[in-house]
CSV table of C-alpha atoms in Angstrom, one decimal:
chain,number,residue,atom,x,y,z
A,1,MET,CA,0.0,0.0,0.0
A,2,ASN,CA,1.2,3.5,-0.9
A,3,PHE,CA,0.6,5.9,1.9
A,4,ASN,CA,2.9,8.6,0.4
A,5,LEU,CA,1.9,11.3,-2.1
A,6,THR,CA,5.1,12.5,-3.7
A,7,THR,CA,5.3,15.8,-5.5
A,8,THR,CA,7.7,17.5,-7.8
A,9,PRO,CA,9.3,21.0,-7.3
A,10,GLU,CA,6.9,22.4,-9.8
A,11,GLU,CA,4.0,21.0,-7.9
A,12,GLU,CA,5.3,22.3,-4.6
A,13,ALA,CA,5.7,25.8,-6.3
A,14,PHE,CA,2.0,25.6,-7.2
A,15,ARG,CA,1.2,24.8,-3.5
A,16,CYS,CA,3.1,27.9,-2.4
A,17,GLU,CA,1.2,30.0,-5.0
A,18,VAL,CA,-2.2,28.8,-3.7
A,19,SER,CA,-1.2,29.3,-0.1
A,20,ASP,CA,0.1,32.8,-0.8
A,21,PHE,CA,-3.2,33.7,-2.7
A,22,LEU,CA,-5.3,32.4,0.2
A,23,LYS,CA,-3.3,34.3,2.8
A,24,ALA,CA,-3.8,37.5,0.8
A,25,GLU,CA,-7.4,37.2,-0.3
A,26,LEU,CA,-9.2,35.2,2.4
A,27,ASN,CA,-10.7,36.9,5.4
A,28,ASP,CA,-13.0,36.0,8.3
A,29,GLU,CA,-16.2,37.2,6.5
A,30,ILE,CA,-15.5,35.0,3.5
A,31,ARG,CA,-14.8,32.1,5.8
A,32,ARG,CA,-18.1,32.7,7.6
A,33,GLN,CA,-20.0,32.8,4.3
A,34,HIS,CA,-18.2,29.6,3.2
A,35,ALA,CA,-18.9,27.8,6.4
A,36,MET,CA,-22.6,28.8,6.8
A,37,ASP,CA,-23.9,29.1,3.3
A,38,LYS,CA,-21.4,27.3,1.0
A,39,GLY,CA,-20.1,30.5,-0.6
A,40,LEU,CA,-23.3,32.6,-0.7
A,41,GLY,CA,-22.6,36.3,-0.3
A,42,ALA,CA,-21.1,39.2,-2.2
A,43,GLU,CA,-17.6,38.8,-0.7
A,44,ALA,CA,-17.5,35.0,-1.3
A,45,ARG,CA,-18.8,35.3,-4.8
A,46,ALA,CA,-16.1,37.9,-5.6
A,47,PHE,CA,-13.5,35.5,-4.1
A,48,ASN,CA,-14.9,32.7,-6.2
A,49,ARG,CA,-14.5,34.7,-9.4
A,50,LYS,CA,-10.9,35.4,-8.6
A,51,ILE,CA,-10.3,31.7,-8.3
A,52,GLY,CA,-11.9,31.2,-11.6
A,53,GLN,CA,-9.7,33.8,-13.2
A,54,LYS,CA,-6.7,31.9,-11.8
A,55,GLY,CA,-7.8,28.9,-13.8
A,56,TRP,CA,-7.9,26.8,-10.7
A,57,LEU,CA,-11.5,25.5,-11.2
A,58,GLY,CA,-10.4,23.7,-14.4
A,59,LEU,CA,-7.4,21.9,-13.1
A,60,GLY,CA,-7.1,18.5,-14.9
A,61,TRP,CA,-9.8,19.4,-17.4
A,62,PRO,CA,-9.1,19.6,-21.2
A,63,LYS,CA,-8.1,23.1,-22.4
A,64,GLU,CA,-10.7,23.0,-25.1
A,65,TYR,CA,-13.4,23.2,-22.4
A,66,GLY,CA,-11.7,26.0,-20.5
A,67,GLY,CA,-9.6,23.7,-18.3
A,68,SER,CA,-5.9,24.1,-17.4
A,69,GLY,CA,-4.9,20.6,-18.4
A,70,GLY,CA,-2.2,19.0,-16.2
A,71,SER,CA,-2.4,16.0,-13.9
A,72,LEU,CA,-4.8,15.3,-11.0
A,73,ILE,CA,-2.1,16.0,-8.4
A,74,TYR,CA,-2.6,19.8,-8.9
A,75,GLU,CA,-6.2,19.3,-8.0
A,76,VAL,CA,-5.2,17.4,-4.9
A,77,ILE,CA,-2.8,20.2,-3.9
A,78,LEU,CA,-5.5,22.8,-4.4
A,79,LEU,CA,-8.0,20.9,-2.2
A,80,GLN,CA,-5.3,20.4,0.5
A,81,GLU,CA,-4.4,24.1,0.7
A,82,PHE,CA,-8.0,25.2,0.7
A,83,ALA,CA,-8.7,22.8,3.6
A,84,ARG,CA,-5.7,24.0,5.5
A,85,HIS,CA,-6.8,27.6,5.2
A,86,GLU,CA,-10.5,26.7,5.9
A,87,ALA,CA,-11.7,28.0,2.6
A,88,HIS,CA,-14.6,26.6,0.6
A,89,ILE,CA,-14.0,25.4,-3.0
A,90,PRO,CA,-16.6,27.2,-5.0
A,91,ASN,CA,-19.0,25.4,-7.4
A,92,GLU,CA,-18.5,22.1,-5.5
A,93,ILE,CA,-21.5,20.5,-7.0
A,94,ALA,CA,-20.7,21.8,-10.5
A,95,ARG,CA,-16.9,21.1,-10.2
A,96,TYR,CA,-16.9,17.7,-8.5
A,97,MET,CA,-20.2,16.1,-9.4
A,98,ALA,CA,-21.9,17.6,-12.4
A,99,GLY,CA,-18.8,18.7,-14.3
A,100,PRO,CA,-16.9,15.4,-14.5
A,101,ILE,CA,-20.1,13.6,-15.6
A,102,ILE,CA,-20.8,16.2,-18.3
A,103,LEU,CA,-17.1,16.0,-19.4
A,104,HIS,CA,-17.2,12.2,-19.8
A,105,HIS,CA,-20.8,11.6,-20.9
A,106,GLY,CA,-22.4,14.9,-22.0
A,107,SER,CA,-23.1,15.9,-25.6
A,108,GLU,CA,-20.7,18.2,-27.3
A,109,ASP,CA,-23.2,21.0,-27.1
A,110,MET,CA,-23.7,20.5,-23.4
A,111,LYS,CA,-20.0,20.5,-22.8
A,112,LYS,CA,-19.6,23.8,-24.6
A,113,GLU,CA,-22.6,25.3,-22.8
A,114,PHE,CA,-21.6,24.5,-19.3
A,115,LEU,CA,-18.0,23.5,-18.8
A,116,HIS,CA,-16.4,26.9,-19.7
A,117,ARG,CA,-18.8,28.7,-17.2
A,118,ILE,CA,-18.1,26.2,-14.5
A,119,VAL,CA,-14.4,26.7,-14.9
A,120,ALA,CA,-14.9,30.5,-14.8
A,121,GLY,CA,-16.9,30.3,-11.5
A,122,GLU,CA,-19.9,31.9,-13.2
A,123,ILE,CA,-22.6,29.3,-12.4
A,124,GLU,CA,-23.6,27.2,-9.5
A,125,PHE,CA,-25.5,23.9,-9.4
A,126,GLY,CA,-27.8,22.6,-6.7
A,127,LEU,CA,-27.9,18.8,-6.0
A,128,GLY,CA,-31.2,17.0,-6.7
A,129,TYR,CA,-30.8,13.4,-5.7
A,130,THR,CA,-32.5,12.7,-2.3
A,131,GLU,CA,-36.3,12.3,-2.0
A,132,PRO,CA,-38.4,12.1,1.2
A,133,PRO,CA,-39.5,8.4,0.8
A,134,ALA,CA,-36.2,7.1,-0.5
A,135,GLY,CA,-33.7,8.5,2.0
A,136,SER,CA,-30.2,7.1,1.2
A,137,ASP,CA,-31.5,4.6,-1.3
A,138,LEU,CA,-31.3,6.4,-4.6
A,139,MET,CA,-32.8,3.5,-6.5
A,140,ALA,CA,-36.0,4.1,-4.5
A,141,MET,CA,-36.6,7.6,-5.9
A,142,GLN,CA,-40.0,8.3,-7.3
A,143,MET,CA,-39.8,11.6,-9.2
A,144,GLN,CA,-41.4,10.8,-12.6
A,145,VAL,CA,-40.4,11.9,-16.1
A,146,VAL,CA,-42.7,11.7,-19.1
A,147,GLU,CA,-41.2,12.1,-22.5
A,148,LYS,CA,-43.0,14.4,-25.0
A,149,ASP,CA,-42.0,15.5,-28.5
A,150,ASP,CA,-38.9,17.7,-27.9
A,151,HIS,CA,-39.0,17.8,-24.1
A,152,PHE,CA,-39.5,16.0,-20.8
A,153,VAL,CA,-42.2,16.8,-18.3
A,154,ILE,CA,-41.1,16.2,-14.7
A,155,ASN,CA,-43.2,16.0,-11.5
A,156,GLY,CA,-42.2,15.2,-7.9
A,157,GLN,CA,-40.3,16.4,-4.9
A,158,LYS,CA,-36.6,16.5,-3.8
A,159,THR,CA,-35.4,17.2,-0.3
A,160,PHE,CA,-32.1,18.1,1.4
A,161,ASN,CA,-30.9,19.7,-1.8
A,162,THR,CA,-27.6,21.4,-1.3
A,163,GLU,CA,-27.2,24.9,-2.7
A,164,SER,CA,-30.5,25.1,-4.5
A,165,HIS,CA,-31.5,28.3,-2.7
A,166,TYR,CA,-29.0,30.2,-4.8
A,167,ALA,CA,-27.9,27.9,-7.6
A,168,ASP,CA,-28.5,28.6,-11.2
A,169,TYR,CA,-29.1,25.0,-12.3
A,170,HIS,CA,-30.4,21.8,-10.7
A,171,TRP,CA,-28.3,18.7,-11.1
A,172,LEU,CA,-31.4,16.4,-11.2
A,173,ALA,CA,-31.8,12.6,-11.0
A,174,ALA,CA,-35.2,11.2,-11.8
A,175,LYS,CA,-36.9,8.0,-12.9
A,176,THR,CA,-37.3,7.6,-16.6
A,177,ASN,CA,-37.8,3.8,-16.7
A,178,PRO,CA,-39.7,2.9,-13.5
A,179,GLU,CA,-40.6,-0.6,-14.8
A,180,GLY,CA,-37.1,-1.4,-16.0
A,181,PRO,CA,-34.1,-2.9,-14.3
A,182,ARG,CA,-33.0,-1.0,-11.2
A,183,LEU,CA,-29.6,-0.1,-12.6
A,184,GLU,CA,-31.2,1.3,-15.8
A,185,SER,CA,-34.1,3.3,-14.4
A,186,ILE,CA,-32.6,6.7,-13.7
A,187,SER,CA,-31.5,9.6,-15.9
A,188,LEU,CA,-29.7,12.8,-15.2
A,189,PHE,CA,-30.8,16.3,-16.2
A,190,VAL,CA,-29.5,19.8,-16.1
A,191,VAL,CA,-32.6,21.9,-15.2
A,192,ASP,CA,-32.7,25.7,-15.1
A,193,GLN,CA,-34.0,26.5,-11.6
A,194,ARG,CA,-35.9,29.6,-13.0
A,195,ALA,CA,-38.1,27.3,-15.1
A,196,PRO,CA,-41.9,27.6,-14.6
A,197,GLY,CA,-43.2,25.0,-12.1
A,198,ILE,CA,-40.2,24.8,-9.8
A,199,ASP,CA,-40.8,25.8,-6.2
A,200,ILE,CA,-37.7,26.0,-3.9
A,201,ARG,CA,-38.2,26.1,-0.1
A,202,PRO,CA,-35.1,26.6,2.0
A,203,MET,CA,-34.8,24.8,5.3
A,204,ALA,CA,-32.5,25.7,8.2
A,205,THR,CA,-30.4,22.8,9.5
A,206,LEU,CA,-29.1,21.8,12.9
A,207,GLY,CA,-25.6,22.9,11.9
A,208,GLY,CA,-26.8,26.4,10.9
A,209,GLU,CA,-26.5,25.8,7.1
A,210,THR,CA,-29.3,26.0,4.6
A,211,THR,CA,-30.7,23.1,2.6
A,212,ASN,CA,-33.8,22.9,0.5
A,213,GLU,CA,-36.9,21.2,-0.6
A,214,VAL,CA,-37.5,21.5,-4.4
A,215,PHE,CA,-40.9,20.8,-5.9
A,216,TYR,CA,-41.5,20.1,-9.6
A,217,ASP,CA,-45.0,20.7,-11.0
A,218,ASN,CA,-45.2,19.9,-14.7
A,219,VAL,CA,-41.7,21.3,-15.4
A,220,LYS,CA,-40.7,21.2,-19.0
A,221,VAL,CA,-37.1,20.3,-19.7
A,222,PRO,CA,-35.6,20.3,-23.2
A,223,LYS,CA,-34.3,17.0,-24.4
A,224,SER,CA,-30.9,18.7,-24.9
A,225,ARG,CA,-30.6,18.9,-21.1
A,226,LEU,CA,-30.6,15.1,-20.8
A,227,VAL,CA,-27.0,14.1,-19.6
A,228,GLY,CA,-25.6,11.3,-21.7
A,229,GLU,CA,-27.8,8.3,-22.4
A,230,LYS,CA,-31.3,7.9,-21.1
A,231,ASN,CA,-31.6,5.5,-18.1
A,232,LYS,CA,-27.8,5.5,-17.5
A,233,GLY,CA,-27.8,8.1,-14.8
A,234,PHE,CA,-27.3,5.8,-11.8
A,235,LEU,CA,-24.1,4.3,-13.4
A,236,TYR,CA,-22.8,7.8,-14.1
A,237,MET,CA,-23.5,8.8,-10.5
A,238,VAL,CA,-21.7,5.8,-9.0
A,239,ASN,CA,-18.7,6.3,-11.2
A,240,ALA,CA,-18.4,9.9,-10.0
A,241,LEU,CA,-18.7,9.0,-6.3
A,242,ASN,CA,-15.0,8.3,-5.7
A,243,TYR,CA,-14.0,11.7,-7.0
A,244,GLU,CA,-16.8,13.4,-5.0
A,245,ARG,CA,-15.9,11.7,-1.7
A,246,LEU,CA,-12.2,12.6,-1.9
A,247,ALA,CA,-12.9,16.1,-3.0
A,248,LEU,CA,-15.7,17.0,-0.5
A,249,PHE,CA,-14.4,15.1,2.6
A,250,GLN,CA,-10.8,16.3,3.0
A,251,MET,CA,-9.0,15.0,6.0
A,252,GLU,CA,-7.0,18.3,6.2
A,253,ARG,CA,-10.1,20.0,7.4
A,254,ILE,CA,-9.8,18.2,10.7
A,255,PHE,CA,-6.5,19.8,11.6
A,256,PRO,CA,-7.3,23.6,12.0
A,257,THR,CA,-10.0,22.9,14.6
A,258,LEU,CA,-7.8,20.3,16.3
A,259,ASN,CA,-4.9,22.6,16.5
A,260,ARG,CA,-7.0,25.4,18.0
A,261,LEU,CA,-8.3,22.9,20.6
A,262,ILE,CA,-4.8,21.9,21.6
A,263,GLN,CA,-3.7,25.5,21.9
A,264,TYR,CA,-6.7,26.3,24.1
A,265,THR,CA,-5.9,23.5,26.5
A,266,GLN,CA,-2.3,24.7,26.7
A,267,LYS,CA,-3.4,28.2,27.8
A,268,THR,CA,-6.5,27.5,29.9
A,269,ARG,CA,-6.5,26.5,33.6
A,270,ARG,CA,-9.2,24.6,35.5
A,271,ASN,CA,-9.0,23.9,39.2
A,272,GLY,CA,-5.6,25.4,39.3
A,273,ILE,CA,-3.9,23.3,36.6
A,274,VAL,CA,-3.4,23.8,32.9
A,275,LEU,CA,-5.9,21.6,30.9
A,276,ALA,CA,-3.1,20.1,28.8
A,277,ASP,CA,-1.4,18.8,31.9
A,278,ASP,CA,-4.5,16.8,32.9
A,279,PRO,CA,-3.8,13.1,31.9
A,280,LEU,CA,-7.4,12.6,30.8
A,281,VAL,CA,-7.3,15.6,28.6
A,282,ARG,CA,-3.9,14.6,27.1
A,283,ASN,CA,-5.2,11.1,26.3
A,284,LYS,CA,-8.2,12.5,24.5
A,285,LEU,CA,-6.1,14.9,22.5
A,286,ALA,CA,-3.5,12.2,21.7
A,287,GLU,CA,-6.2,9.9,20.4
A,288,LEU,CA,-7.5,12.6,18.1
A,289,VAL,CA,-4.1,13.4,16.7
A,290,VAL,CA,-3.3,9.8,16.1
A,291,GLU,CA,-6.7,9.2,14.3
A,292,ALA,CA,-6.2,12.3,12.2
A,293,GLU,CA,-2.8,11.1,11.0
A,294,VAL,CA,-4.3,7.7,10.3
A,295,GLY,CA,-7.0,9.4,8.2
A,296,LYS,CA,-4.3,11.3,6.2
A,297,CYS,CA,-2.6,8.0,5.4
A,298,LEU,CA,-5.9,6.5,4.2
A,299,GLU,CA,-6.6,9.6,2.1
A,300,TYR,CA,-3.1,9.5,0.5
A,301,GLN,CA,-3.5,5.8,-0.3
A,302,ALA,CA,-6.9,6.5,-2.0
A,303,LEU,CA,-5.5,9.6,-3.8
A,304,SER,CA,-2.6,7.5,-5.2
A,305,LEU,CA,-5.0,4.9,-6.4
A,306,LEU,CA,-7.3,7.6,-8.0
A,307,ILE,CA,-4.3,9.1,-9.8
A,308,ASP,CA,-3.3,5.7,-11.1
A,309,GLY,CA,-6.9,4.9,-12.1
A,310,ARG,CA,-7.2,1.9,-9.8
A,311,ILE,CA,-9.5,3.2,-7.1
A,312,ASP,CA,-12.6,1.1,-6.0
A,313,TYR,CA,-14.0,1.2,-2.5
A,314,GLU,CA,-11.1,3.1,-0.9
A,315,ALA,CA,-12.6,6.5,-1.3
A,316,GLY,CA,-15.6,5.4,0.7
A,317,ILE,CA,-13.3,4.3,3.5
A,318,VAL,CA,-11.8,7.8,3.6
A,319,LYS,CA,-15.2,9.4,3.7
A,320,LEU,CA,-16.4,6.9,6.4
A,321,PHE,CA,-13.3,7.4,8.6
A,322,GLY,CA,-13.2,11.2,8.2
A,323,SER,CA,-16.9,11.9,8.8
A,324,GLU,CA,-17.0,9.7,12.0
A,325,LEU,CA,-13.7,11.2,13.2
A,326,ARG,CA,-15.2,14.7,12.8
A,327,GLN,CA,-18.1,13.6,15.1
A,328,ARG,CA,-15.7,12.0,17.6
A,329,MET,CA,-13.6,15.2,17.7
A,330,GLY,CA,-16.7,17.2,18.5
A,331,TYR,CA,-17.8,14.9,21.3
A,332,LYS,CA,-14.3,14.7,22.9
A,333,ALA,CA,-13.7,18.4,22.6
A,334,MET,CA,-17.1,19.0,24.3
A,335,GLU,CA,-15.9,16.7,27.2
A,336,ILE,CA,-12.7,18.7,27.5
A,337,LEU,CA,-14.5,22.1,27.5
A,338,GLY,CA,-17.2,21.0,29.9
A,339,GLN,CA,-20.3,23.1,30.3
A,340,PHE,CA,-18.8,26.1,28.6
A,341,GLY,CA,-18.6,24.1,25.4
A,342,LEU,CA,-22.3,24.2,25.1
A,343,LEU,CA,-22.3,28.0,24.7
A,344,GLU,CA,-22.8,29.4,21.2
A,345,GLU,CA,-21.0,32.1,19.3
A,346,GLY,CA,-21.7,35.5,20.9
A,347,SER,CA,-21.6,34.5,24.5
A,348,ALA,CA,-19.0,36.3,26.7
A,349,TRP,CA,-17.9,32.9,28.2
A,350,VAL,CA,-17.9,30.8,25.1
A,351,PRO,CA,-14.5,29.1,24.3
A,352,LEU,CA,-13.1,29.0,20.8
A,353,LYS,CA,-15.9,31.3,19.6
A,354,GLY,CA,-18.5,28.6,19.8
A,355,GLU,CA,-16.7,26.4,17.3
A,356,ILE,CA,-17.1,23.1,19.2
A,357,SER,CA,-20.8,23.5,19.7
A,358,ARG,CA,-21.2,24.3,16.0
A,359,LEU,CA,-19.0,21.3,15.1
A,360,CYS,CA,-21.1,18.9,17.1
A,361,ARG,CA,-24.3,20.1,15.4
A,362,ALA,CA,-22.9,20.5,11.8
A,363,SER,CA,-21.1,17.1,11.8
A,364,VAL,CA,-24.3,15.1,12.2
A,365,VAL,CA,-24.9,15.2,8.5
A,366,ASP,CA,-21.4,14.1,7.6
A,367,THR,CA,-22.2,10.5,8.1
A,368,ILE,CA,-25.2,10.7,5.8
A,369,GLY,CA,-24.3,12.9,2.8
A,370,GLY,CA,-22.1,11.3,0.1
A,371,GLY,CA,-23.2,7.8,1.3
A,372,THR,CA,-24.3,6.8,4.8
A,373,SER,CA,-21.8,5.1,7.1
A,374,GLU,CA,-24.0,1.9,7.0
A,375,VAL,CA,-24.0,1.8,3.2
A,376,ILE,CA,-20.2,2.4,2.9
A,377,ARG,CA,-19.5,-0.4,5.5
A,378,ASN,CA,-21.6,-2.8,3.4
A,379,ILE,CA,-19.8,-1.8,0.2
A,380,THR,CA,-16.4,-2.2,1.9
A,381,ALA,CA,-17.4,-5.6,3.2
A,382,ILE,CA,-18.6,-6.9,-0.2
A,383,ARG,CA,-16.0,-5.3,-2.5
A,384,GLY,CA,-13.0,-4.9,-0.1
A,385,LEU,CA,-13.3,-8.0,2.2
A,386,ARG,CA,-15.2,-10.1,-0.4
A,387,LEU,CA,-17.8,-11.1,2.2
A,388,PRO,CA,-21.1,-12.6,1.0
A,389,ARG,CA,-24.1,-10.3,0.5
A,390,GLN,CA,-26.2,-12.6,2.6
């Protein structure tokens, strides 16, 4: 197993360039807009456009579609530096889910219409997969599509749709062959969210972010907005999952909060002693540091396999380990902080600006989005350990 991710001097120079840019351009208000609303806000939008002007949203994509070419390692470096600086990669649905599928399966007209604008940071996509009755089982979705002349008519409801409250387009999965084989029953569409018949209802989440319910009432979608072949949508989605999980669940995002927690224990006294000198506190911190380093090794192994084109279930392991570690870190940090950890941002007594309370609430969804922990464990057992399905 390869737990190292070696880089060349040119690639490290790119890392320095990204780091210097973030130090100069990133501020607390942009970070807040990234953390709470996935990049919604005037300052964050301006920041996103600067990234697009740098060409960083097209790393690894062909130049004819606005990309910068080059190897996947540059994309990895970009993700790592953004994670270290606690910055949000803009257009994450467009860049890491919709874009790669359009690039590999979309028509030439669709590529020309969307890929250049994704790379420039000009458009955002909302994610339309989950439905109320289906939960994490995408195959159980019920949104119906009827084919007419030169368009499709779509009816139904989606829920927990990321970014739909401000996105330009809906990256939509819906049933086009409900009576057919399960793996050949779903198609993907790019839907203009301003189309008549679409009703978007934002919902506040436990972690303070916004998600959405999206209702379709006889929405007409041109046939040109069908992505790839009809009824092949589920296969496209599965093939893109590895990239999505490694891009959106970066282990590096664990370390800034962990480092601030360690610094807090080194400066704070309780009952006359420094918290970091308490053996119980030290053990909790040591466990978190060790687990975070293990997570980095798992991530590097998966990234190496992805770059070599040999990845299978390993990206799911990284997502599983990282999402559950983020929850464990919140719980252990809350034990260290005691009752003050329950206070929220704005309180005069709140430690770490309420970061730990927010982490405990926001991390709940981590083990659900991108594949639930239960589903990923099943996949790992079947494809990794070769255990029987029954």
